Coordinates of C-alpha atoms in Angstrom, one line a residue:
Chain V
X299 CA 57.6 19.7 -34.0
X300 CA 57.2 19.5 -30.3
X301 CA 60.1 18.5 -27.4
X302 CA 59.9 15.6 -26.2
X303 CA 59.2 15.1 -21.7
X304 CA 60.6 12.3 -19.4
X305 CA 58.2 12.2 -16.4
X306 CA 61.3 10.2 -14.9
X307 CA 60.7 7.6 -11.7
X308 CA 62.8 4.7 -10.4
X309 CA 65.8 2.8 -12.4
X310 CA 67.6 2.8 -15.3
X311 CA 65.3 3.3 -17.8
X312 CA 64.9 7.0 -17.5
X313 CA 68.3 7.1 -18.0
X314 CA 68.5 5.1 -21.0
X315 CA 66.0 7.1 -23.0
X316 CA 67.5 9.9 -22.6
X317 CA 70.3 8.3 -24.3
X318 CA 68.3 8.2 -27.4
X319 CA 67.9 11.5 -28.2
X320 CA 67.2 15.3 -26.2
X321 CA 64.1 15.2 -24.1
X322 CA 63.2 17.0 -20.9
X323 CA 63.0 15.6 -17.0
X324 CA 60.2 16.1 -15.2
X325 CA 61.0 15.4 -11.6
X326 CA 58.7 14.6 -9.1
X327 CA 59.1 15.3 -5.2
X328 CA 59.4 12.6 -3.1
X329 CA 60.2 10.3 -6.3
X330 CA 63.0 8.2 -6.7
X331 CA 64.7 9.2 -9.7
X332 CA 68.3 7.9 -10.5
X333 CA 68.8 10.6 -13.3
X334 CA 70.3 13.9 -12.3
X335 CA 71.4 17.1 -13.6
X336 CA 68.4 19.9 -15.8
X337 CA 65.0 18.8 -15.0
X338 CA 61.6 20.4 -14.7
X339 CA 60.8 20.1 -10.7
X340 CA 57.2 18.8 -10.4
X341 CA 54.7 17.6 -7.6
X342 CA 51.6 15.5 -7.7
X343 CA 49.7 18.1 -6.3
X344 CA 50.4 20.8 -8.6
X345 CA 49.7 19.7 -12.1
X346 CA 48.6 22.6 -13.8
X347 CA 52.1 24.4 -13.1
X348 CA 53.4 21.2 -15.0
X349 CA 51.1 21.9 -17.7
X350 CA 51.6 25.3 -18.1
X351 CA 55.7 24.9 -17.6
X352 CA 55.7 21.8 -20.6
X353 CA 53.7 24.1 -23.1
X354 CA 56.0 26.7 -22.2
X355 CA 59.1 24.9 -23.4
X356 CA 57.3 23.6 -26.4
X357 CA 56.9 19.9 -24.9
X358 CA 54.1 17.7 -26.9
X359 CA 55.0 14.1 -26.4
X360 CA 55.4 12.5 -22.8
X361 CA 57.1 9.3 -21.8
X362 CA 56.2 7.4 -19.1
X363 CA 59.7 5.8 -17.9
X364 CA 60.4 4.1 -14.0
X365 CA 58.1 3.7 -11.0
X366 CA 56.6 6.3 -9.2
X367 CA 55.8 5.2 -5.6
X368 CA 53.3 6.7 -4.2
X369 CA 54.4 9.3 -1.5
X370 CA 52.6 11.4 0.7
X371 CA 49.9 13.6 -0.4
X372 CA 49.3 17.4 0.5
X373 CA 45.7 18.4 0.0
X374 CA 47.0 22.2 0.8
X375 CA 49.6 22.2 -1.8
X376 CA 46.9 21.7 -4.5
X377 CA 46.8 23.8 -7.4
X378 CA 43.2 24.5 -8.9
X379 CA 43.8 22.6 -12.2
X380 CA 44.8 19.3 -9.8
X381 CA 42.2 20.0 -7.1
X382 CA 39.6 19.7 -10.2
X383 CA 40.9 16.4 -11.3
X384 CA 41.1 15.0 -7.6
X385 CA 37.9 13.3 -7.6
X386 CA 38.8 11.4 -11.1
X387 CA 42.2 10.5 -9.6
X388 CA 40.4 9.3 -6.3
X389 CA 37.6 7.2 -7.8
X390 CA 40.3 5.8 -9.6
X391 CA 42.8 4.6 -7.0
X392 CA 39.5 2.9 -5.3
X393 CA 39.9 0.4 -8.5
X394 CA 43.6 -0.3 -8.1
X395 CA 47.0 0.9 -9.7
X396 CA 46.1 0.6 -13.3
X397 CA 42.9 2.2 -13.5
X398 CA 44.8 4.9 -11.8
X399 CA 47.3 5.0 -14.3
X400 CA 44.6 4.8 -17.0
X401 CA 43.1 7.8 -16.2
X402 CA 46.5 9.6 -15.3
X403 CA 47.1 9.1 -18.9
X404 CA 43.4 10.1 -20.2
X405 CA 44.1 13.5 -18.1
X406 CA 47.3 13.5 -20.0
X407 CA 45.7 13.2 -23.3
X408 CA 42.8 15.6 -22.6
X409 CA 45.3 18.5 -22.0
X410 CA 46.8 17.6 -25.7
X411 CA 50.0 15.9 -24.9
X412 CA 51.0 12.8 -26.9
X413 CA 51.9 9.7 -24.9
X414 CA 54.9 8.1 -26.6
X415 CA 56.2 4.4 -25.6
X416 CA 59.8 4.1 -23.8
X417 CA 60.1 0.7 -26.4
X418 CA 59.3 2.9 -29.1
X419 CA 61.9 5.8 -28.2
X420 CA 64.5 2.9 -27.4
X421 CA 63.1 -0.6 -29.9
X422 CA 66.3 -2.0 -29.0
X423 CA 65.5 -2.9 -25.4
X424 CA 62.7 -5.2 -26.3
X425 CA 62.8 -9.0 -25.9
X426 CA 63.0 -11.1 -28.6
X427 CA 62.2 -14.3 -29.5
X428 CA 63.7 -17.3 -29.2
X429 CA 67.2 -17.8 -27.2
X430 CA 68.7 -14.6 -25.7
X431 CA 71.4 -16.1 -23.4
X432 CA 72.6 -19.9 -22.8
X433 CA 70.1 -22.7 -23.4
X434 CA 67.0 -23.5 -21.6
X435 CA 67.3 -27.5 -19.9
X436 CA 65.0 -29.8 -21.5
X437 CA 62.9 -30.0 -18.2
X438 CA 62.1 -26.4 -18.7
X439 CA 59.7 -26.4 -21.0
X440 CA 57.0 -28.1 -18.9
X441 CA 57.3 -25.3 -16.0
X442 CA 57.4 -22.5 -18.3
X443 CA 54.4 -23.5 -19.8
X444 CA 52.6 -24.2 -16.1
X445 CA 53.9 -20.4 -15.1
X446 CA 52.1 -19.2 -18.3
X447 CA 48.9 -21.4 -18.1
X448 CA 48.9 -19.8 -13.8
X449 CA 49.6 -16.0 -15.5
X450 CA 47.2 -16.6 -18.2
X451 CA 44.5 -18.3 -15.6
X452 CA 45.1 -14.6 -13.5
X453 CA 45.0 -12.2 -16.4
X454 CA 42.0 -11.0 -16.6
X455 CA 41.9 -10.7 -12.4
X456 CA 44.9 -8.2 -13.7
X457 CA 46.7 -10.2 -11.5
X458 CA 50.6 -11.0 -11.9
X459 CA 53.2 -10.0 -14.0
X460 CA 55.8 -13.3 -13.1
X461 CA 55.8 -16.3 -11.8
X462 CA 58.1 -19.4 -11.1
X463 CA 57.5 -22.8 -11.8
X464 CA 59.9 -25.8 -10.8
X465 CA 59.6 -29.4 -11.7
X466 CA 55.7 -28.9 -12.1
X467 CA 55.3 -27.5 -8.9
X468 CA 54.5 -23.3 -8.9
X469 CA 57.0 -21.6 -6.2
X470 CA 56.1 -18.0 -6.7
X471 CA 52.9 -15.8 -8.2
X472 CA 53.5 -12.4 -8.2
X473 CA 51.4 -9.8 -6.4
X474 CA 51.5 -6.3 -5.3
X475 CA 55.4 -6.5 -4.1
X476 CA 57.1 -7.7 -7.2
X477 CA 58.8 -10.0 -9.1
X478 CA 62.3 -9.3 -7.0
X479 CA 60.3 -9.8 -3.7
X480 CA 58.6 -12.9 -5.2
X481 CA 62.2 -14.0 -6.5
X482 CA 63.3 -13.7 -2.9
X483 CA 61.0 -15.4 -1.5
X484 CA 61.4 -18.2 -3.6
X485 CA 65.3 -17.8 -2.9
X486 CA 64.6 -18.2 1.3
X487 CA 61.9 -20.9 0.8
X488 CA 62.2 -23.5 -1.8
X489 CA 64.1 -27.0 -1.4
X490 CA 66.3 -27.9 -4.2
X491 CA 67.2 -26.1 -7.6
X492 CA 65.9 -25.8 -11.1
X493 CA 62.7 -24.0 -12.5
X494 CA 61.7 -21.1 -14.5
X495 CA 60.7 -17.6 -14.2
X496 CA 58.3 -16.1 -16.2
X497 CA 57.9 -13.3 -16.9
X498 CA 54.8 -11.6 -19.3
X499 CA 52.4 -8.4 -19.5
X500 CA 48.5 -8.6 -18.0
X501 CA 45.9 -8.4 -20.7
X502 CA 44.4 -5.3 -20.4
X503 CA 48.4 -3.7 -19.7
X504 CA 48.6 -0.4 -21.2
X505 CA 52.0 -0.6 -22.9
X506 CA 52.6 2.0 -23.7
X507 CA 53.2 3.6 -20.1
X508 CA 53.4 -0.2 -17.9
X509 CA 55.9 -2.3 -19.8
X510 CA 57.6 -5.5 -17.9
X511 CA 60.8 -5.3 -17.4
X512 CA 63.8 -7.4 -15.9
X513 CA 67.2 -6.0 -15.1
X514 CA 70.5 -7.0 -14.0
X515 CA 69.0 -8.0 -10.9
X516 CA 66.6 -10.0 -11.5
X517 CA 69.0 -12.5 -13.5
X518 CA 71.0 -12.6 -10.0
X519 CA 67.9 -13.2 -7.9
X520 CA 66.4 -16.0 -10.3
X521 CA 70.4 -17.6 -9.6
X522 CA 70.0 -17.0 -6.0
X523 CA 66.0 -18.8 -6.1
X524 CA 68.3 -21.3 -7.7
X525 CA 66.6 -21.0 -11.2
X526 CA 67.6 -22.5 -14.4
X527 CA 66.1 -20.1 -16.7
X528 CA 64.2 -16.9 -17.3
X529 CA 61.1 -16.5 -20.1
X530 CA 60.5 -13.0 -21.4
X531 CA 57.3 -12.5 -23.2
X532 CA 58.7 -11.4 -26.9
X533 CA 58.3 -7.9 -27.5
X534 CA 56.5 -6.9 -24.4
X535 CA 59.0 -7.1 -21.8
X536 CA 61.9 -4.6 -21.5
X537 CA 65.3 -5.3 -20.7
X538 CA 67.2 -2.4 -18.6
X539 CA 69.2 -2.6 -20.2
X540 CA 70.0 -5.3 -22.8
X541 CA 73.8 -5.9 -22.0
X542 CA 74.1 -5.6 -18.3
X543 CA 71.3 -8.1 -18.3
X544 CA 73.4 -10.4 -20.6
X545 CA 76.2 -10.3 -18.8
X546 CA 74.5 -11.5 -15.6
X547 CA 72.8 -14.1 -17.3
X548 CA 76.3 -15.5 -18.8
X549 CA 78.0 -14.7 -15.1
X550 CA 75.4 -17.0 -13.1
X551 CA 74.4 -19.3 -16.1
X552 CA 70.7 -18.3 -15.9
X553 CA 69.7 -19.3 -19.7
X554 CA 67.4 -16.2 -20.9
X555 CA 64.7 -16.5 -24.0
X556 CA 61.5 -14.9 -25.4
X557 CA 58.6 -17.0 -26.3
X558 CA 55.3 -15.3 -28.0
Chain I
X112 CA 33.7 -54.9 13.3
X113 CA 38.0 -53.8 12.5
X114 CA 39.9 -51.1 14.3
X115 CA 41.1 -48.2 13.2
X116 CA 44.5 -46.8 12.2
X117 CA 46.0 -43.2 12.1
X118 CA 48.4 -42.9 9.5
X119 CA 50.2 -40.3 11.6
X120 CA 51.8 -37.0 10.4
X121 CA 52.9 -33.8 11.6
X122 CA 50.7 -31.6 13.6
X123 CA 48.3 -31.7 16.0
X124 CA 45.4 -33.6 13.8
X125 CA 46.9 -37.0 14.6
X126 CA 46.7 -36.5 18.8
X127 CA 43.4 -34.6 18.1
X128 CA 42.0 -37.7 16.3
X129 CA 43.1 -39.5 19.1
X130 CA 40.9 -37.9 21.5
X131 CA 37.6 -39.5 19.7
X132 CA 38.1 -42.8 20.5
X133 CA 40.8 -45.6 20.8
X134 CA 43.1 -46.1 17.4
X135 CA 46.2 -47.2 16.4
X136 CA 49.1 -45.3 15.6
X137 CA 51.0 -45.7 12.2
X138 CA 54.4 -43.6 12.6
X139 CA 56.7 -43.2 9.6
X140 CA 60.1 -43.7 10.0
X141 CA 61.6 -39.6 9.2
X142 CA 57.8 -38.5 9.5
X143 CA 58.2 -35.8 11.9
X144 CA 55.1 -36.7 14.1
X145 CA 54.1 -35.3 17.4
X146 CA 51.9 -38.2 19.0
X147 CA 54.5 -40.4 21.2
X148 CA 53.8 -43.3 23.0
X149 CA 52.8 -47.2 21.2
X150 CA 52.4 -47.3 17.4
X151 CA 52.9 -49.6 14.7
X152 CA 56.5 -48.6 13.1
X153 CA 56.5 -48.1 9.5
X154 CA 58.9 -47.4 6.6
X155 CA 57.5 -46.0 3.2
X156 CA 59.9 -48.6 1.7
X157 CA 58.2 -51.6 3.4
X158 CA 54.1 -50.6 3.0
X159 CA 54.0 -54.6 2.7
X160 CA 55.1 -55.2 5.9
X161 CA 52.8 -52.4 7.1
X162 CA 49.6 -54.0 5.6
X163 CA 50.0 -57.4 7.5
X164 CA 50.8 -55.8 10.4
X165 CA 47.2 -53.4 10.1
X166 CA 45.5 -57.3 9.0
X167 CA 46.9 -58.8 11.9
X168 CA 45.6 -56.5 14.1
X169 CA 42.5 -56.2 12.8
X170 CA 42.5 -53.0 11.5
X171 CA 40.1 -52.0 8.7
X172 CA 39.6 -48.1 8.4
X173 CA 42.8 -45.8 7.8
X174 CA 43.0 -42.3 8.4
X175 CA 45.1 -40.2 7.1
X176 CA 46.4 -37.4 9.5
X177 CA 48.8 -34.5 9.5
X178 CA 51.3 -33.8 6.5
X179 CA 53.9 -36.1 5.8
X180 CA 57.0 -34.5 4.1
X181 CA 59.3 -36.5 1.7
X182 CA 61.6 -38.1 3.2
X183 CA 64.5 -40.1 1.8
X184 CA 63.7 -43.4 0.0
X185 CA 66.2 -46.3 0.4
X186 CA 65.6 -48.4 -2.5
X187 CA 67.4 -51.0 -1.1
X188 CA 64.9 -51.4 1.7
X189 CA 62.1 -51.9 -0.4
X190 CA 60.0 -55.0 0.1
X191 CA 58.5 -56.9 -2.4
X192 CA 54.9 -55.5 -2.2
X193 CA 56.2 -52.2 -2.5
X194 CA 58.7 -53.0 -5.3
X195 CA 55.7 -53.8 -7.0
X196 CA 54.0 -50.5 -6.2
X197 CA 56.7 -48.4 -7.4
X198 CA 56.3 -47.9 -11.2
X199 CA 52.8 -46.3 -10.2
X200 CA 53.8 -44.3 -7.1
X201 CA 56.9 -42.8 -9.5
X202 CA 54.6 -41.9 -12.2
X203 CA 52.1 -40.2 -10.0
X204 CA 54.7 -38.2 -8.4
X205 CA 55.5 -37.0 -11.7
X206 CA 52.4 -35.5 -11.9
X207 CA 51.9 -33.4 -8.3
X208 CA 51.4 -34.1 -5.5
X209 CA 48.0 -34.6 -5.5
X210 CA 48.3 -37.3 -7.7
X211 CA 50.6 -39.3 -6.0
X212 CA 48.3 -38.8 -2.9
X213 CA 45.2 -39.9 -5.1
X214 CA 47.1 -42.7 -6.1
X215 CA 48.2 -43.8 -2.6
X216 CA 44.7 -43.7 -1.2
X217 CA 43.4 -46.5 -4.2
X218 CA 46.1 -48.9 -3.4
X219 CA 45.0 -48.5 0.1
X220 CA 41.6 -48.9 -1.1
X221 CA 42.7 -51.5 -3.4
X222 CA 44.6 -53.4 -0.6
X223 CA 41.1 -53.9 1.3
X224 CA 40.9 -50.6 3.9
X225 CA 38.3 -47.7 4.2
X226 CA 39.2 -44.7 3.7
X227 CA 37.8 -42.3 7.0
X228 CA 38.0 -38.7 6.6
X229 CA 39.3 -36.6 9.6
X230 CA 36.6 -34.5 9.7
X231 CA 34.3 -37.5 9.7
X232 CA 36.2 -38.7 13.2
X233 CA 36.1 -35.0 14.4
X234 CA 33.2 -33.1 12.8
X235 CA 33.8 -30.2 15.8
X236 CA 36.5 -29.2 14.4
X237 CA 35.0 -28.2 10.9
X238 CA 35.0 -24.4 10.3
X239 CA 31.2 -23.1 10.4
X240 CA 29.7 -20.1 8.8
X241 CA 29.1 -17.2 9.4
X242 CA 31.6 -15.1 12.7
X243 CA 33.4 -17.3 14.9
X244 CA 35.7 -14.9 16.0
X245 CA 35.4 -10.8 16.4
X246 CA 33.8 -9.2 13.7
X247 CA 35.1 -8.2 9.8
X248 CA 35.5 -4.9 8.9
X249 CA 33.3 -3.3 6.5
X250 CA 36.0 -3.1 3.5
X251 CA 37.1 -7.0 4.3
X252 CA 34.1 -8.2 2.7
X253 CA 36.0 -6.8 -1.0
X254 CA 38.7 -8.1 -0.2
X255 CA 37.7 -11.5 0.7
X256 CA 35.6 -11.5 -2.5
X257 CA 39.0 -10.3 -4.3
X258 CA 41.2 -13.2 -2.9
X259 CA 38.2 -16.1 -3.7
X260 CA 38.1 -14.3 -7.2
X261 CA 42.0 -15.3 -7.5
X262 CA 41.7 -18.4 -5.5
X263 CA 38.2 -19.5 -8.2
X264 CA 40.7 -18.9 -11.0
X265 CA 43.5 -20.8 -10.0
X266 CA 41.7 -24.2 -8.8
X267 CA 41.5 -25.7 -12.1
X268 CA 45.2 -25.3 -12.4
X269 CA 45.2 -27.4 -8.6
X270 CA 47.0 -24.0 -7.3
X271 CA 46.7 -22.0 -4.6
X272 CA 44.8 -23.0 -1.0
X273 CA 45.2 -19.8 0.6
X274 CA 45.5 -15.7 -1.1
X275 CA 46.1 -12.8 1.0
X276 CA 44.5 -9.4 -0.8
X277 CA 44.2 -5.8 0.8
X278 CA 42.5 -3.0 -0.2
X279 CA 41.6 -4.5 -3.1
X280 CA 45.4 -5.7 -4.2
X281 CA 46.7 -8.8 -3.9
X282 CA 49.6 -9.3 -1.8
X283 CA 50.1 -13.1 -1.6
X284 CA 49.2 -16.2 -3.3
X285 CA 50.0 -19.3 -1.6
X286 CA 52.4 -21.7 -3.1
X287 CA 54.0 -24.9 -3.0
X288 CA 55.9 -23.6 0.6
X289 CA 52.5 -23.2 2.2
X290 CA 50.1 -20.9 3.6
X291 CA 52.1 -20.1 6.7
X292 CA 55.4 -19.3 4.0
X293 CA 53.1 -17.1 2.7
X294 CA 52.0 -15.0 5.5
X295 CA 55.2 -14.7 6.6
X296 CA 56.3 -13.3 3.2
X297 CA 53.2 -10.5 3.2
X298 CA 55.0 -9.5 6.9
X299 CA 58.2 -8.9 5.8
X300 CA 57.2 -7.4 2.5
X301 CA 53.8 -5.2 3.0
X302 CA 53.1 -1.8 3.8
X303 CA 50.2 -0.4 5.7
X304 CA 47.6 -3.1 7.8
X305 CA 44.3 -4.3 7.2
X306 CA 43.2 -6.7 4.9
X307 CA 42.0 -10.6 4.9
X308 CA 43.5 -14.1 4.4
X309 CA 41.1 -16.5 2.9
X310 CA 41.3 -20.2 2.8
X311 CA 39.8 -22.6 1.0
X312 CA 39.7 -25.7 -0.2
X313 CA 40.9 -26.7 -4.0
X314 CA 38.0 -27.8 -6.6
X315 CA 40.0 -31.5 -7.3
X316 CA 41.1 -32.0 -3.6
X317 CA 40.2 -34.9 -1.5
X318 CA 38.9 -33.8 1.7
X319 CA 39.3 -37.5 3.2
X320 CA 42.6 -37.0 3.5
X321 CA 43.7 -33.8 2.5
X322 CA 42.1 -31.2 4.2
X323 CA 42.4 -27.8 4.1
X324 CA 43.5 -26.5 7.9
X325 CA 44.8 -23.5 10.0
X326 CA 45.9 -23.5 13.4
X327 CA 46.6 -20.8 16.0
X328 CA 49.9 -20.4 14.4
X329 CA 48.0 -19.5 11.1
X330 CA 45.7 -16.2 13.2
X331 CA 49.7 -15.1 14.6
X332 CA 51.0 -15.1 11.6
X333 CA 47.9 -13.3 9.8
X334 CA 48.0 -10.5 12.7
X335 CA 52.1 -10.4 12.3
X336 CA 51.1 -9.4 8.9
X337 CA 48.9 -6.6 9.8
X338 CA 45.2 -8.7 8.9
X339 CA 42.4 -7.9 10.3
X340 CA 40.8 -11.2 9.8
X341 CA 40.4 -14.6 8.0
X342 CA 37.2 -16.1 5.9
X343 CA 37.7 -19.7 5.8
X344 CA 35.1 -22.1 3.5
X345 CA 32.5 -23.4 5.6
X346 CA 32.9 -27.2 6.1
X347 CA 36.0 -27.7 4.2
X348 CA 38.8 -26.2 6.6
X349 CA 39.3 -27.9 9.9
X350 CA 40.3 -25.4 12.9
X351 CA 43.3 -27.2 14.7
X352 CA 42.1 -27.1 17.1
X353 CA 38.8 -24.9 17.5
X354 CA 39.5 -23.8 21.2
X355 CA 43.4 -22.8 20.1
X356 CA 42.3 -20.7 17.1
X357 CA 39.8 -18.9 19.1
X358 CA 41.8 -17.7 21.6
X359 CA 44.3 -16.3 19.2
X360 CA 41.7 -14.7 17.5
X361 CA 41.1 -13.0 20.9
X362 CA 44.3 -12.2 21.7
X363 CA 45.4 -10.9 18.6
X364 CA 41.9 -8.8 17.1
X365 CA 42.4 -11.2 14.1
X366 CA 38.7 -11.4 12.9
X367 CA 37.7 -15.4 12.0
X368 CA 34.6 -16.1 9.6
X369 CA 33.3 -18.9 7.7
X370 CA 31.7 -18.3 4.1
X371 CA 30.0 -20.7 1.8

């Protein structure tokens, strides 16, 4: 049986795979990556030396784990197997970042790697269902289920992860910049307190590489927005990780749960 | 045949109202309101009061100008007319704020006045179609298509006025905290320029008194957030005023456009 590959980008969850068993890092330059130490150093523009350096320590299964930001771009850098897939990767980007990860993961396939889950390497950071942390307030109810009828209404645009509703009344819809952006923005704009974040993958979400997450810091910028609770779709949202996120929901009373 | 009365808010609709032809002024006590000088003064608690005064000076058409932010209610001031009012105006509110504003325009209605549209007193300052100010860039016509896209799916859910998308992404969605909130939000948070702001009105909205608008504030605030211009529905968003937007459209390269 094969190794297993991290192609690591930003936050904890990198971090918390490898604490489920031995894999690889890939490294890309220019990425943020948190994890450190032994790591295959990759770039972008050179693919087929990735390829070739995988198959060469035996690697069959690749895991998807943390944000890559896009950084700058050097055509003359490119290796022949990348400057053949250019076009692909470019037509693409033209349709937005998950058709490009879509047929990131395609290329991955075709050159006979097996994309494994991060939920499936590490179950345990999945949401449940039902209470997690505290209790929601009656009132919330009602404004989690306007945040999910506005994320459900946006779907299949493949529009917004998140979005906060308070006392009927939507505060935030997530775009490009992200739930902790939107959560700030809702933090330096709103009047009063109260409300609910939700939080839930897009339709056509390939889960297997784009999972949902909220961390630590997203508990403490729903406090800061001046929310009352938090609503994790069950079983597709991660939590990175489980504890720390806990914690901060019991230190600012943030009541946490899963619905289906 | 009666007067007419300008139910005065904040803004510059009120004093451009003003401009077509003699009216009365109806200030709100804690309104914030920029037209000075005589007016009938008027307390949200005491609409009884405010609807003999409006009888005995012969006024017969309302129209409702500018926004009008909650204030505080003193319950104790309430007269009885608007004691009796309550019940309804609470359960309204309950239900958005377009409800409560439906259901303040039927007891006007109910109490005997007409109803005049702003844009009915001021057709000039209607947005047209078609370029009004510089032109739009050849990939703005995607993205304006994007943002309507988002804005179509969101009306029935009576969200969302305004959406910001560039290069195809969406980068803001407007919210409760208004379309200027939002803009400011795509500032701070973007990377990169280009892109357009669309604006438009909702599918359930009253235009007689709740009418989509932008200002010259609105073209600063797009060009602080790296636009390169702004579609606007033809007919349903008033330009306050006309000459003001323009020349911020000129001074900034902030495209302006109307579309059906």
């Amino acid at each position: 049986m094969g190794k297993r590959a991290i192609l690591a980008g930003a936050g904890a969850l990198p971090g918390l795979l490898l604490d489920a068993g031995p894999a690889r890092v890939v490294r890309f330059q220019g990425v943020d990556c948190a994890v450190t130490g032994d790591a295959i150093e990759a770039r972008f523009e050179q693919l087929g030396g990735l390829f070739d350096a995988l198959r060469a320590e035996d690697v069959t299964e690749l895991c998807l784990a943390g944000a890559m930001s896009r950084s700058g771009f050097d055509p003359a850098a490119l290796d022949a197997v990348t400057m053949g897939l250019v076009p692909r990767l470019m037509a693409a980007q033209g349709q937005g970042d998950d058709a490009l990860l879509r047929t990131i993961v395609a290329i991955l396939e075709e050159q006979g790697f097996t994309i494994r889950a991060a939920h499936d390497i590490r179950p345990d950071l999945l949401a449940g269902r039902g209470a997690m942390a505290g209790a929601a307030q009656p009132e919330d109810d009602a404004d989690a289920a306007r945040a999910r009828a506005v994320l459900a209404a946006l779907g299949p645009l493949d529009v917004g992860q998140a979005a906060v509703a308070a006392k009927g009344q939507m505060l935030g819809i997530e775009t490009l910049q992200g739930t902790d952006a939107m959560l700030r923005f809702v933090a330096e704009t709103r009047r009063g307190s109260g409300g609910v974040l939700v939080k839930r993958a897009k339709p056509g979400q390939d889960l297997r590489v784009d999972m949902p997450a909220i961390g630590p810091r997203t508990v403490e910028l729903a406090a800061k927005a001046g929310l009352s609770g938090i609503e994790v779709q069950a079983g597709s949202v991660l939590l990175l990780d489980k504890a720390a996120v806990l914690a901060a929901c019991a230190e600012t009373g943030v009541a946490l749960w899963g619905a289906p």
